[in-house]
Coordinates of C-alpha atoms in Angstrom, one line a residue:
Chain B
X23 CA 0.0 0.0 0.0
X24 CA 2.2 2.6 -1.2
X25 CA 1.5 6.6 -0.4
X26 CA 2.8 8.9 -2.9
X27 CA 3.1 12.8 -1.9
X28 CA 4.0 14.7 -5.6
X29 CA 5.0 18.0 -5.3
X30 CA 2.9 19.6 -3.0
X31 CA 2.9 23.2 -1.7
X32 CA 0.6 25.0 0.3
X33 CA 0.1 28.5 1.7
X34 CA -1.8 30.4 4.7
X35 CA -1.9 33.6 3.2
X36 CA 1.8 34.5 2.6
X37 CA 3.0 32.2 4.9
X38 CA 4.6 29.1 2.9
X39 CA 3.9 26.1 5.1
X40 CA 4.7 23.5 2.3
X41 CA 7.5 24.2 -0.5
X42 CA 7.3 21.1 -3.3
X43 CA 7.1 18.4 -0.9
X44 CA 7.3 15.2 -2.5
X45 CA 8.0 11.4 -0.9
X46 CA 6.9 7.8 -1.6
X47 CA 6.4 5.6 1.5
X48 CA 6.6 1.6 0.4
X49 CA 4.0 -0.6 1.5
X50 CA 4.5 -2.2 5.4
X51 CA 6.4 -1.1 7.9
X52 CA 7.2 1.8 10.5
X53 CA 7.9 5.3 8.9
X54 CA 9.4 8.5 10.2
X55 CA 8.0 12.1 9.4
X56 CA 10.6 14.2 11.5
X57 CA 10.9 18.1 11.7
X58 CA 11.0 20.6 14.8
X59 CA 7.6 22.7 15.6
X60 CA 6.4 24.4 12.7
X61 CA 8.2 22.6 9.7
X62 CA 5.0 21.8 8.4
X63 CA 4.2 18.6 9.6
X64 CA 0.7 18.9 10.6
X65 CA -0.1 20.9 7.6
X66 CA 1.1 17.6 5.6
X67 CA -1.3 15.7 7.8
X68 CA -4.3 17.9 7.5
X69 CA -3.7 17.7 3.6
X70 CA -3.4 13.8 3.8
X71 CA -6.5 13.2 5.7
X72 CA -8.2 15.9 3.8
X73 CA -9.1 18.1 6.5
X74 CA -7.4 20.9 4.2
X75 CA -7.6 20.7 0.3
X76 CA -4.9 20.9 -1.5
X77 CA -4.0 23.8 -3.3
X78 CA -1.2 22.7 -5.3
X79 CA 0.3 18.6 -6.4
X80 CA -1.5 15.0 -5.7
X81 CA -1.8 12.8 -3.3
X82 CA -2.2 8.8 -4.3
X83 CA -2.3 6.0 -2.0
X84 CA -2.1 2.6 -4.2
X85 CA -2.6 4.9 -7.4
X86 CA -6.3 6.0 -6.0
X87 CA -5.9 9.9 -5.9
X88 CA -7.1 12.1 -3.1
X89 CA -9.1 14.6 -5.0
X90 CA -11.1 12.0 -7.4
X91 CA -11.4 9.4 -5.0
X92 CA -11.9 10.5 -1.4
X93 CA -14.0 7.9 -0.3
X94 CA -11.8 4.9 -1.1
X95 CA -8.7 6.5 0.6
X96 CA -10.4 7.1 3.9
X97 CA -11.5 3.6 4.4
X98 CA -7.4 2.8 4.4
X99 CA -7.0 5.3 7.0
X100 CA -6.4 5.4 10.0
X101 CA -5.4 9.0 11.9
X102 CA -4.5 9.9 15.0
X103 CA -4.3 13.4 15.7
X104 CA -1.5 15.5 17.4
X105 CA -4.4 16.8 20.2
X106 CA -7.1 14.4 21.9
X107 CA -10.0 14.4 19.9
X108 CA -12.0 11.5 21.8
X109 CA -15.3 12.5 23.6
X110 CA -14.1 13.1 27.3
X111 CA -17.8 12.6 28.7
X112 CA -18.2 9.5 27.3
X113 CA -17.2 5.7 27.5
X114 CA -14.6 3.8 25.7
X115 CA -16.6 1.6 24.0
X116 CA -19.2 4.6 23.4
X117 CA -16.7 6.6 21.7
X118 CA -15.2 3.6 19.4
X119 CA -18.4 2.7 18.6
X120 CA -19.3 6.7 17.3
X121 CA -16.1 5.9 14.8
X122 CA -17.4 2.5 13.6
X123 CA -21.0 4.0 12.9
X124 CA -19.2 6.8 10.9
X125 CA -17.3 4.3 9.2
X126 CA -20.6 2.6 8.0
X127 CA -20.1 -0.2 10.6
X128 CA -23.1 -1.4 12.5
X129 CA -22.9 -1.5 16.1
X130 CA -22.8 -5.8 16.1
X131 CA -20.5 -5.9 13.7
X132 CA -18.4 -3.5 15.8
X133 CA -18.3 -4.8 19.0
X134 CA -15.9 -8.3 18.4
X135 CA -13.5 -5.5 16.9
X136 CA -13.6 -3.2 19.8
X137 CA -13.0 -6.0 21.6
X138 CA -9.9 -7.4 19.5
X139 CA -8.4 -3.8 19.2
X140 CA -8.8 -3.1 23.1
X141 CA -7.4 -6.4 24.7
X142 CA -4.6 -5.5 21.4
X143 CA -4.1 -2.6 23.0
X144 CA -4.1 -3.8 26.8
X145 CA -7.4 -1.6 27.3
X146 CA -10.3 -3.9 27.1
X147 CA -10.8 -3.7 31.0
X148 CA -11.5 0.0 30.9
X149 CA -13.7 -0.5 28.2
X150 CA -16.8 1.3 30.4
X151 CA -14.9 3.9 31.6
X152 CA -15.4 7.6 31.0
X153 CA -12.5 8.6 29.0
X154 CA -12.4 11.5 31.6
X155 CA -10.6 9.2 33.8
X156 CA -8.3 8.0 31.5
X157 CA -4.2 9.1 31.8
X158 CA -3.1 10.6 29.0
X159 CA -1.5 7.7 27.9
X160 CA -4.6 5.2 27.8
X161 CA -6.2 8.2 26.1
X162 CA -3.5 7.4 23.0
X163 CA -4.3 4.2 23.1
X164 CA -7.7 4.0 22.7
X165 CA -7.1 6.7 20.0
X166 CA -5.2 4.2 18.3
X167 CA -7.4 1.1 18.8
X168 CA -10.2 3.9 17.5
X169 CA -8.2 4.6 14.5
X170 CA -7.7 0.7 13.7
X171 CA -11.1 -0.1 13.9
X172 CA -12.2 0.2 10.3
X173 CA -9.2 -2.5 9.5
X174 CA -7.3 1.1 7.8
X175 CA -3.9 -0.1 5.5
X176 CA -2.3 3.2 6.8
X177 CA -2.4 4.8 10.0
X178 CA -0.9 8.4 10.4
X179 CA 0.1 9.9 13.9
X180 CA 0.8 13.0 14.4
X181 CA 3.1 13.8 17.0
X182 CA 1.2 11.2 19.1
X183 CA 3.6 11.0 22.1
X184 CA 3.1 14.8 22.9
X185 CA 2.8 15.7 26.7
X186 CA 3.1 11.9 27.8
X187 CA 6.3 10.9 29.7
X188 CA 9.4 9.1 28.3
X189 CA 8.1 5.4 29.3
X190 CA 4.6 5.7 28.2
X191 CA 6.1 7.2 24.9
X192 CA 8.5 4.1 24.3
X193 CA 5.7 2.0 25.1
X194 CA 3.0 3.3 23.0
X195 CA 6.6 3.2 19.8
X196 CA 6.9 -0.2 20.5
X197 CA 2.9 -0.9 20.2
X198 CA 2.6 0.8 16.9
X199 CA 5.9 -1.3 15.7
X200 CA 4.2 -4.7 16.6
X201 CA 1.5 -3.0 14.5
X202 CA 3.1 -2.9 11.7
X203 CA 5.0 -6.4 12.0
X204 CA 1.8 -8.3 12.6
X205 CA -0.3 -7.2 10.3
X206 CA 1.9 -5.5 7.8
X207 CA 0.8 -2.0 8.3
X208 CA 1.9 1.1 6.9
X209 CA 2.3 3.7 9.8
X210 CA 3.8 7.8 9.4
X211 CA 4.9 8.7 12.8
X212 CA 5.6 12.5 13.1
X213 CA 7.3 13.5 15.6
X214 CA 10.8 15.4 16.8
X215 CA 11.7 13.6 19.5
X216 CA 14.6 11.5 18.1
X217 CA 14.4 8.5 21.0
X218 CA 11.2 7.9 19.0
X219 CA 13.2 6.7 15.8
X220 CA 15.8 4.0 15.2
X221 CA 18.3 4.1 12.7
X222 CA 17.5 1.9 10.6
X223 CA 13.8 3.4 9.9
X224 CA 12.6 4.9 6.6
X225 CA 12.2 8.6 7.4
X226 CA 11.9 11.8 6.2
X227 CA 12.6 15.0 7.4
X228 CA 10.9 18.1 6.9
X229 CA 12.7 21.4 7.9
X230 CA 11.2 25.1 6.9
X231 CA 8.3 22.8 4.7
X232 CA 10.7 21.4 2.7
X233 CA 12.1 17.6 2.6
X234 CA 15.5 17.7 3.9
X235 CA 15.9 13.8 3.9
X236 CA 14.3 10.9 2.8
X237 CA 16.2 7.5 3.7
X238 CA 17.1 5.8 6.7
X239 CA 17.4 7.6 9.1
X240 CA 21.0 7.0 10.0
X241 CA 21.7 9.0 6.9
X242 CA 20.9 11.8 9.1
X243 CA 24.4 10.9 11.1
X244 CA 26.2 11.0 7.6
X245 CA 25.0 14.3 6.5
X246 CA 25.6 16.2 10.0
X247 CA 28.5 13.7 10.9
X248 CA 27.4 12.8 14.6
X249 CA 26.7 9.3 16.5
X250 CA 23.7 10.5 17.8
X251 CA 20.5 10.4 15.7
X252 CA 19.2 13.4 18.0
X253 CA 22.3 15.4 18.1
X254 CA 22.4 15.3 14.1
X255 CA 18.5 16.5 13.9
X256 CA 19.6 19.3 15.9
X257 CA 22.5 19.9 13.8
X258 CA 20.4 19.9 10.7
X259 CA 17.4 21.4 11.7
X260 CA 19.0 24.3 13.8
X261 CA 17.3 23.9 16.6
X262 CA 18.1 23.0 20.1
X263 CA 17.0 20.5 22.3
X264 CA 14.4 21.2 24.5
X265 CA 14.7 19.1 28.4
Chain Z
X3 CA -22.5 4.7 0.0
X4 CA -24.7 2.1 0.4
X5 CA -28.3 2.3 2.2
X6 CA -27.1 0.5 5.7
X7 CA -23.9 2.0 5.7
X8 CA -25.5 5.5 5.5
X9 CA -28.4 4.4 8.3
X10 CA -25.5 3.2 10.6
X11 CA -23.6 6.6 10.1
X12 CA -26.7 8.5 11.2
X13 CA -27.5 6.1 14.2
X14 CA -24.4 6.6 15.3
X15 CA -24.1 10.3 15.0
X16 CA -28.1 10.6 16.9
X17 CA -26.8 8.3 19.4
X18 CA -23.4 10.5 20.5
X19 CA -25.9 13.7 20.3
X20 CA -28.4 12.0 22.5
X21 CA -25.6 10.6 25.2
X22 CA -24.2 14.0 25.2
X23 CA -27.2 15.8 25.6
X24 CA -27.9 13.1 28.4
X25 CA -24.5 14.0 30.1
X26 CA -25.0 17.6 30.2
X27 CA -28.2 18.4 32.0
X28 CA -27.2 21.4 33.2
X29 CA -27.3 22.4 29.6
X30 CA -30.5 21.3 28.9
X31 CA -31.8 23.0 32.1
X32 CA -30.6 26.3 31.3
X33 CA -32.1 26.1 27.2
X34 CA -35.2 25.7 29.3
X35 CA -34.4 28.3 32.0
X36 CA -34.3 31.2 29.1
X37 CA -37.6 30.5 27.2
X38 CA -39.5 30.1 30.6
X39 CA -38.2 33.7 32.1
X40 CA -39.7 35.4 28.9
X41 CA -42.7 33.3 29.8
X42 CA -43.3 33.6 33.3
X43 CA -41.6 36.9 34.1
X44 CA -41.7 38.9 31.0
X45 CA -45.5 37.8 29.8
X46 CA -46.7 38.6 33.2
X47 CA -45.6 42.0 33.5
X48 CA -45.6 42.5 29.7
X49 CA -49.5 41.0 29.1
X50 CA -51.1 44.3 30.4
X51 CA -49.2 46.6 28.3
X52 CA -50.3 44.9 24.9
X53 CA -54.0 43.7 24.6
X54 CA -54.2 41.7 21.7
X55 CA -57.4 40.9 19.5
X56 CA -58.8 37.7 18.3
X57 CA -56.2 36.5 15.3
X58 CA -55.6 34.0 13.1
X59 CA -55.1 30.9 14.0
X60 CA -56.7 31.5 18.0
X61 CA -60.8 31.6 17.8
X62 CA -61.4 33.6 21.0
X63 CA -59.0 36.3 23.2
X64 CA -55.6 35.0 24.2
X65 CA -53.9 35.6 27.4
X66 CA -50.4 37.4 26.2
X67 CA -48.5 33.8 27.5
X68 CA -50.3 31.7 24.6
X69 CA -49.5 34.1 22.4
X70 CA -45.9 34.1 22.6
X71 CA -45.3 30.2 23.7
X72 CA -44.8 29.1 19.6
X73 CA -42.0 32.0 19.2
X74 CA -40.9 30.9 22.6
X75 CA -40.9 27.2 21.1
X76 CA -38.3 28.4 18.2
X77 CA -36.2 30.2 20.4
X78 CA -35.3 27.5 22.2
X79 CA -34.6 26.0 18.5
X80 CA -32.5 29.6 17.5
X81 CA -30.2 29.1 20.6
X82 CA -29.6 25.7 20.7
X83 CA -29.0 25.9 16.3
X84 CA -26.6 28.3 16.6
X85 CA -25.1 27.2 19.5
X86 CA -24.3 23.6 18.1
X87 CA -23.6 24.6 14.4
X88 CA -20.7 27.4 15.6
X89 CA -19.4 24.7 18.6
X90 CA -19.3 22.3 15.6
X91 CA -16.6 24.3 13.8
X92 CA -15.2 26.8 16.1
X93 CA -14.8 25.3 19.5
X94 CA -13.2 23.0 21.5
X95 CA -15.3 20.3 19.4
X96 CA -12.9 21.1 16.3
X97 CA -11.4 17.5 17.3
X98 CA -15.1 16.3 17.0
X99 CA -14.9 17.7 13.8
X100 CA -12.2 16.1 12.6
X101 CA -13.0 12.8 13.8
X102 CA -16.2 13.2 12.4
X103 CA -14.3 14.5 8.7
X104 CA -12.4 11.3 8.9
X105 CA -15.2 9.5 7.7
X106 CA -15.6 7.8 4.3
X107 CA -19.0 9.1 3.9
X108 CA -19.8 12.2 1.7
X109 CA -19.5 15.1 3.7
X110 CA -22.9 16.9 2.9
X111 CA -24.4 13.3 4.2
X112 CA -22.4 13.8 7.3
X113 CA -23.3 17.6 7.8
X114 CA -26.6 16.8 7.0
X115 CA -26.6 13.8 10.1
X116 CA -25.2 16.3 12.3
X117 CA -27.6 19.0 11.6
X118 CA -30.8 16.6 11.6
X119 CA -29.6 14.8 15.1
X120 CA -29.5 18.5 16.9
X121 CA -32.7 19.1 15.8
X122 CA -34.2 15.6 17.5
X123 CA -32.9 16.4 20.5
X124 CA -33.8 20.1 20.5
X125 CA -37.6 19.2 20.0
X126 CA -37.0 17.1 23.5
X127 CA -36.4 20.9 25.1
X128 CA -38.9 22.1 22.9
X129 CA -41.4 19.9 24.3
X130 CA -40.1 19.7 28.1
X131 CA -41.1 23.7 27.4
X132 CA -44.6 22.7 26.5
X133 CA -45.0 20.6 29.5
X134 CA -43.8 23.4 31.8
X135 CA -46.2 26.1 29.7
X136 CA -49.0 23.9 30.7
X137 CA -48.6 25.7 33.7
X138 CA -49.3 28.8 33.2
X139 CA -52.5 27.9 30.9
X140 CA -50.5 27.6 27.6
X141 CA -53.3 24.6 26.7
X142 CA -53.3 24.0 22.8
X143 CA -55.5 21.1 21.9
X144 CA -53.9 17.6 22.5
X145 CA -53.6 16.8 18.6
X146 CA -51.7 20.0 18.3
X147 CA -48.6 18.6 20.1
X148 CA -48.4 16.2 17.3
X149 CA -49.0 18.6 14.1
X150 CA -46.8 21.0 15.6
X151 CA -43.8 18.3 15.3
X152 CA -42.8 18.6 11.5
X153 CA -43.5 22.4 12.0
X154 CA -40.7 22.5 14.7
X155 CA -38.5 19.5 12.9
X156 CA -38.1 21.7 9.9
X157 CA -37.4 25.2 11.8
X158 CA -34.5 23.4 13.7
X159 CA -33.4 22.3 10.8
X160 CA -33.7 25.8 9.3
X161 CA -32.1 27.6 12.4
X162 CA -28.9 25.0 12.0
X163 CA -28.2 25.1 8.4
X164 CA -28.2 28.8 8.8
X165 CA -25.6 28.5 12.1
X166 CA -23.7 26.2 9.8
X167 CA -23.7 29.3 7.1
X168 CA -22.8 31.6 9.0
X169 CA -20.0 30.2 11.0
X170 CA -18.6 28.9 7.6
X171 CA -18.8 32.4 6.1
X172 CA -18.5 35.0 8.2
X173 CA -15.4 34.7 10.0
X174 CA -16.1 37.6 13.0
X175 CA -18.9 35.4 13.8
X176 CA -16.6 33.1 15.8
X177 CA -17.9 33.8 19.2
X178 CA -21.7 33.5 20.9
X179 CA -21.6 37.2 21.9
X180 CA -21.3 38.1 18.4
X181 CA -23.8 35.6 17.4
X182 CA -26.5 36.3 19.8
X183 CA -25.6 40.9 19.2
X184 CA -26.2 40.4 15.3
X185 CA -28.2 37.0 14.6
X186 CA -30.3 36.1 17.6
X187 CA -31.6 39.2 19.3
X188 CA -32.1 40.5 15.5
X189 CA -33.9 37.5 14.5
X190 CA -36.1 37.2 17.4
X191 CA -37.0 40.8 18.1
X192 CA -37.2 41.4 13.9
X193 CA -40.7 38.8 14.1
X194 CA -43.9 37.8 15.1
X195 CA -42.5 36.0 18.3
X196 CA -43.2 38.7 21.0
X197 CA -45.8 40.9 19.1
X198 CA -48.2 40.3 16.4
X199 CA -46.8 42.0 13.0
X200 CA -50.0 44.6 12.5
X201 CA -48.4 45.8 16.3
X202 CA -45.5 46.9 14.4
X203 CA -47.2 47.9 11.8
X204 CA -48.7 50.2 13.5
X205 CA -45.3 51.3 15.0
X206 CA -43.3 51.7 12.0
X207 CA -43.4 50.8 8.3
X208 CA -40.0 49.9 8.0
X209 CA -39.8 47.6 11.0
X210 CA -42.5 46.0 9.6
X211 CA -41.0 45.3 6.4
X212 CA -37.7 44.2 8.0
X213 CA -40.2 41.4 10.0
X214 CA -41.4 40.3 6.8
X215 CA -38.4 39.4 5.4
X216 CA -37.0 37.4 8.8
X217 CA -37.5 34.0 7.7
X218 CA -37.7 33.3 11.6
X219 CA -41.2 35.4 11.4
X220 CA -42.5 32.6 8.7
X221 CA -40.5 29.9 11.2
X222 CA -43.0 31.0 14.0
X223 CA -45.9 31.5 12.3
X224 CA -45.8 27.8 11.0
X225 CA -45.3 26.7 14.9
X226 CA -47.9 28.9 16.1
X227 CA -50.6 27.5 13.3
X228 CA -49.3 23.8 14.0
X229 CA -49.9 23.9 17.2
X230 CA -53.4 24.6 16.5
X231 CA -53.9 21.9 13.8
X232 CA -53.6 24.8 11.5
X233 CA -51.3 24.9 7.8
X234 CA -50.5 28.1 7.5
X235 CA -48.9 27.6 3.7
X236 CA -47.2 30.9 2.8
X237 CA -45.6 30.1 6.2
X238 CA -44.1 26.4 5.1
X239 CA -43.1 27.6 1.5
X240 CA -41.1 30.6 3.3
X241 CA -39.8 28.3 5.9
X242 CA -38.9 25.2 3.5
X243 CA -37.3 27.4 0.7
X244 CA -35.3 29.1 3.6
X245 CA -34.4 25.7 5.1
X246 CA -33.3 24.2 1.3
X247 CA -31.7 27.5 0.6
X248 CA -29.6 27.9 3.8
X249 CA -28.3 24.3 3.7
X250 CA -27.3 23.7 0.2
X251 CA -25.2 27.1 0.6
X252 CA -23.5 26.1 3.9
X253 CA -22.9 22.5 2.8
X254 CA -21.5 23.3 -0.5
X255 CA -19.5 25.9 1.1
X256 CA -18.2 24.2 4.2
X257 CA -14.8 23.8 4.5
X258 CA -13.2 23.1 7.4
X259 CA -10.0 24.8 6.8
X260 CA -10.8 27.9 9.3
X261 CA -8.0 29.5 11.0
X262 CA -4.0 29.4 11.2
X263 CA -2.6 25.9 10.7
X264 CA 0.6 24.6 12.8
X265 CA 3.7 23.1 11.6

């Protein structure tokens, strides 16, 4: 299930979030989209999930384009966003079953998959519990089991780690790695925290919304000749590190 | 988009309205709250000041609280349409939005879910209203609870599509103060909801006119017949065209790529 990005720009106002981006990610496996804050990431997000049109190249996933055929394309994805967008006042189970129904899935047909995707996701036992009560943490996971529920090819996270401390973040990695092992998914992790990405990883990274790299990511050590993957983003991106 | 994956799109949607609205009773108390001040308080100090003659569609002298309980009905519809059409793209519910964007199903159809689910559970404060104005002799006959139910279905649906509009289009329009200084008061004070139109009439030529042209005028006048097992048709063309006329713009012009976007 291969995603091509061709050439796309985009603009808010005179602002130029996007410059010619273009990328192919091959089918299966764990991807990295890396940039600091404000290289354009989420924009590149918003534009793949369609939440912003494009205003200038194409989008295919498995040669289906996302202008002609929007439909097809949102049944292989699966998104989670950068902030929390479950229902805080409701359950679990009530909110994964709200994304089933809009995916066309009845509510029988749902429940054995909310089932699979929450035990999946060591979750099932808080399956009636207001989301309210949930730690940040759970709160990604259920957002994850949520975004696998429609059986996507692709899921997309954007920055999904954000505000959640360093062993919660290592373990939610590692979950979306089994992910794509077991059943050959496709996932785009953004993100700019470096622990996050192993060197041996597809990535690419985005600096000033342009692609600065795209290859492993231990080409990142080549081009800013350093040992450490997050020493070399700094190095290339300009930025510092942030405690 | 087949049939049952459409039906099981817009169960779901009425179902996480309706579990909402269940969670947030304080909400629902205060959209009743508003509608019964202007009923209780206002009426009773207002009903001597304005004596009103026997009018269509009443057959004998009405006390000033029957008179204004239909335009009371579709404020409670006005309020909560705005209210949930502006949340839907402005708010903290932008994640909503998104979530609910993510879905495969045309977006119109999904709009048009959204729109039609607010409007059920807004004729459940519409007719906890009823119940209360039972109170104070609002008494229309029995079958009139049921005529006046398409009457109020279509006026929600009127008052949300134009919420949708306007928060799609006018971008000032982003917060409820600005919403209820230039849409609501204007629309409810601009009609026949408080004061029968020859009133104004009488008042000024102008405001008159301006009342004419308030769809919301046509949107009470329907309720107000309805609930007296009445058609009033000039009233349900006005209303209907309005409500066709208001969602096909915001639905064909919704877009929701508002604001600044973030690296």
């Amino acid at each position: 299930m291969s995603i091509e990005v061709n050439h796309i720009s985009f603009r808010y106002g005179p602002r130029q979030a996007l410059k010619d981006v273009s990328f192919k990610l091959t089918e299966g496996g764990f991807h990295g989209l890396l940039g600091p804050n404000g290289a354009g990431k989420s924009t590149l997000f918003a534009l793949m999930t369609r939440l912003y049109a494009l205003q200038q190249g194409e989008i295919t996933i498995h040669d289906q384009s996302i202008r002609k055929q929007p439909a097809q394309i949102m049944r292989r994805l699966g998104v989670v966003f950068q902030q929390s967008t479950l229902d805080l006042d409701l359950t679990v189970k009530q909110n994964l079953l709200y994304h089933a129904s809009l995916h066309g899935i009845s509510a029988r047909e749902a429940a054995p998959r909310i089932e699979q995707e929450l035990t999946r996701m060591e979750m099932m036992d808080r399956a009636n519990d207001k989301v309210r009560g949930l730690n940040g943490g759970h709160r990604r996971r259920v957002e994850i089991a949520r975004a696998l529920l429609h059986q996507p090819n692709i899921l997309l996270l954007d920055e999904p780690t954000v505000g959640l401390d360093p062993q919660t973040r290592r373990a939610l990695n590692q979950h979306v790695r089994k992910l794509c092992a077991e059943d050959n998914l496709t996932a785009l992790w953004a993100t700019h925290l470096m622990e996050e990405i192993k060197p041996d990883d597809p990535v690419i990274l985005l600096h000033k919304g342009e692609v600065m790299v795209d290859g492993q990511a231990s080409r990142l050590l080549e081009l800013a000749n350093e040992t450490d993957l997050t020493e070399a983003f700094h190095s290339l991106t300009g930025t510092k590190e942030v405690a | 988009m087949t049939l049952s994956s459409s039906w099981h799109c817009f169960k779901g949607i009425l179902v996480r309205e309706f579990l909402r609205f269940v969670q947030q009773r304080s909400r629902f108390l205060s959209a009743l709250i508003r509608p019964l001040l202007w009923l209780i308080v206002f009426a009773a100090g207002f009903r001597a000041a304005l004596g009103i003659a026997i009018i269509e569609p009443y057959e004998t002298y009405i006390t000033y609280e029957v008179y204004i309980a239909p335009g009371l009905c579709c404020m409670i519809l006005l309020f909560n349409g705005m209210q949930s059409s502006l949340s839907m793209v402005y708010d903290r519910e932008m994640g909503s939005m998104r979530v609910l964007l993510m879905s495969p199903l045309p977006r119109p159809y999904l709009l048009l879910c959204k729109m039609v689910a607010t409007a059920l559970i807004s004729l459940t404060q519409v007719y906890a209203f009823l119940v209360i104005a039972l109170l104070v002799e609002v008494e229309p006959p029995l079958i009139g609870y049921l005529t006046v139910l398409p009457a109020l279905m279509l006026v929600a649906m009127m008052l949300s599509s134009l919420g949708l509009l306007l928060s799609t289009r006018i971008k000032q329009l982003e917060n409820f103060a600005g919403v209820m200084n230039f849409v609501i008061f204007p629309m409810f004070f601009l009609s026949s909801a408080l004061y029968p139109l020859w009133k104004m009439q009488e008042a000024s030529e102008w405001l008159y006119w301006l009342c004419q042209v308030n769809p919301f005028t046509h949107a009470v006048e329907l309720v107000r017949y309805a609930l007296y097992s009445q058609l009033n048709t000039d009233a349900l063309i006005i209303t209907a065209g309005a409500t066709l006329l208001f969602s096909a713009v915001a639905v064909t012009g919704f877009s929701p790529q508002k604001g600044n976007g973030r690296g």
